[in-house]
């Protein structure tokens, strides 16, 4: 474990999105001496309501693009660290139109690294387990920090590219950077395009849930609050130059997750439609997070998936106005793709 890094002022890119906003709330609630500057472009996935209730003296919000080097030049001088969540994050969108993924995920990360290099700013890069490709359903292996990169989709290949930039900027220019690669997050404020919120809000809207392919694909679910605590552990106690995998032993097939949602919402186990599979659909993700647990002492707090799912369903039931606006356009996009 490195000597503890104690930032007083951090820039959080993508802080108005799902995981970024949960992280900002986590920091404001648990790290009293830390000021947050959220830098977010407010794309279709960003929502200022996600930051409601945060006191003005704890957070500034800046609407802007991480590709804007001039803007970064204004924000970096007063920050001790940048925690970089901003990205185009949805695989299906990347298949339909990869261009914004290359721009934000690759060029945006490059611009942030250059700003960190100029200002000597600590850098924590949020990445995904998808950079490692996929595993077979019957393979006992899980991803570790040593697994070779083998991304499948336009989204995951741009995330892999951004990870490689971070590694190079650390080795070549000495930028004090860490990387975390996390598995699938769930919890409040996730966009309705993603699997779990899509199915919950379909049921709440009287639309049948949609399952891709044969439904046997496996994802390794982690509650987003546990991702937040892991990111804080890596930012403050991680070793620059190191990568840490984040996961909470939550492997589940899509059909099992969907049936858990159906049961929790009082529907029958077959009350859903099978739809066209995602091209290049990764079969299984599985994370071995023992380095994070062993070296940084991290433990997940949300170990009961049924309870986390039931809280998430309750959140969407109680916050219809938060998701209703995006629902129609999202479903129209899926319908056009046969999904
Ligand atoms: P999200 O799509 O909900 O939010 C992304 C945020 O980034 C939005 O607020 C959006 O407005 C902002 N943004 C997009 N382009 C921008 C730009 N050019 N400049 C500034 N802001 C911009 O994404 P998420 O699911 O919260 O994912 C956040 C990060 O975590 C991403 O880097 C993603 O790759 C990573 N990740 C996600 C998961 C998951 O399960 N969702 C798992 C592991 C890693
Ligand atoms: O593993 C981490 C990744 O998890 C993150 O890097 C991504 O940003 C995040 O979006 C997520 O990617 P996935 O592609 O795994 O998540 P998604 O919610 O899109 O889909 C989860 C699984 O559910 C996947 O196997 C596809 C399937 N699916 C998805 C949708 C939207 C369905 O069967 N039906 C659906 O309607």
XYZ file of C-alpha atoms and ligand atoms in Angstrom, residues 13-21 39-47 50 64-67 84-90 100 103-105 108 125-130 155 159 180-186 189-191 193-194 221-222 224 227, ligand 1:
103
model
C -15.433 14.017 -14.987
C -18.791 12.515 -15.922
C -20.072 13.335 -12.429
C -23.639 13.860 -13.707
C -23.865 10.309 -15.067
C -24.857 7.115 -13.255
C -21.647 5.967 -11.552
C -20.038 9.416 -11.433
C -22.996 10.957 -9.572
C -16.984 18.452 -15.270
C -19.734 17.025 -17.459
C -20.973 17.704 -20.971
C -24.534 16.641 -20.077
C -24.983 14.327 -23.033
C -28.192 12.271 -23.219
C -26.699 10.246 -20.320
C -25.923 13.163 -17.988
C -28.563 14.674 -15.718
C -28.437 13.388 -10.257
C -18.111 21.230 -20.628
C -16.349 18.704 -22.803
C -13.300 16.726 -21.640
C -11.913 17.199 -25.174
C -12.169 10.292 -14.728
C -15.597 8.690 -15.248
C -16.747 10.609 -18.364
C -17.336 8.304 -21.308
C -19.760 7.101 -23.873
C -20.706 3.971 -21.945
C -23.285 1.871 -23.802
C -18.531 9.655 -30.280
C -13.800 11.009 -29.570
C -14.815 11.077 -25.893
C -13.207 7.883 -24.643
C -11.001 13.000 -24.140
C -8.972 6.391 -14.561
C -12.280 4.508 -14.371
C -12.348 1.564 -16.725
C -14.206 -1.654 -17.328
C -13.710 -5.412 -17.185
C -14.763 -5.489 -20.850
C -17.103 0.668 -26.749
C -11.926 1.924 -23.173
C -9.569 0.501 -11.905
C -11.474 -1.959 -14.133
C -14.892 -2.672 -12.707
C -17.657 -5.144 -13.527
C -21.339 -4.324 -14.232
C -22.798 -1.753 -11.840
C -26.405 -1.550 -10.702
C -29.854 6.702 -11.377
C -28.730 4.272 -14.099
C -29.950 5.240 -17.568
C -30.978 2.030 -21.847
C -29.058 -0.383 -19.567
C -22.919 -7.453 -10.771
C -21.696 -4.958 -8.181
C -22.517 1.167 -7.518
C -17.681 0.743 -6.820
P -23.088 7.144 -18.068
O -23.279 6.982 -19.518
O -24.249 6.969 -17.136
O -22.486 8.586 -17.761
C -21.458 9.166 -18.525
C -21.348 10.636 -18.139
O -20.264 11.207 -18.894
C -22.609 11.451 -18.471
O -22.929 12.304 -17.391
C -22.199 12.255 -19.703
O -22.868 13.493 -19.810
C -20.697 12.445 -19.458
N -19.948 12.682 -20.707
C -20.010 11.943 -21.855
N -19.185 12.477 -22.776
C -18.569 13.554 -22.198
C -17.597 14.490 -22.628
N -17.083 14.440 -23.862
N -17.184 15.439 -21.776
C -17.700 15.507 -20.509
N -18.626 14.654 -20.048
C -19.050 13.683 -20.874
O -21.907 6.148 -17.695
P -21.692 5.228 -16.405
O -22.392 3.956 -16.607
O -21.929 6.037 -15.194
O -20.127 4.923 -16.567
C -19.170 5.822 -16.016
C -17.782 5.267 -16.263
O -17.647 3.987 -15.653
C -17.419 5.064 -17.725
O -16.077 5.439 -17.909
C -17.620 3.575 -17.960
O -16.783 3.120 -18.984
C -17.206 3.033 -16.615
N -17.783 1.740 -16.216
C -19.144 1.572 -16.241
C -19.695 0.381 -15.773
C -21.195 0.162 -15.742
O -21.641 -0.913 -15.353
N -22.027 1.133 -16.119
C -18.841 -0.621 -15.296
C -17.456 -0.426 -15.306
C -16.951 0.773 -15.756
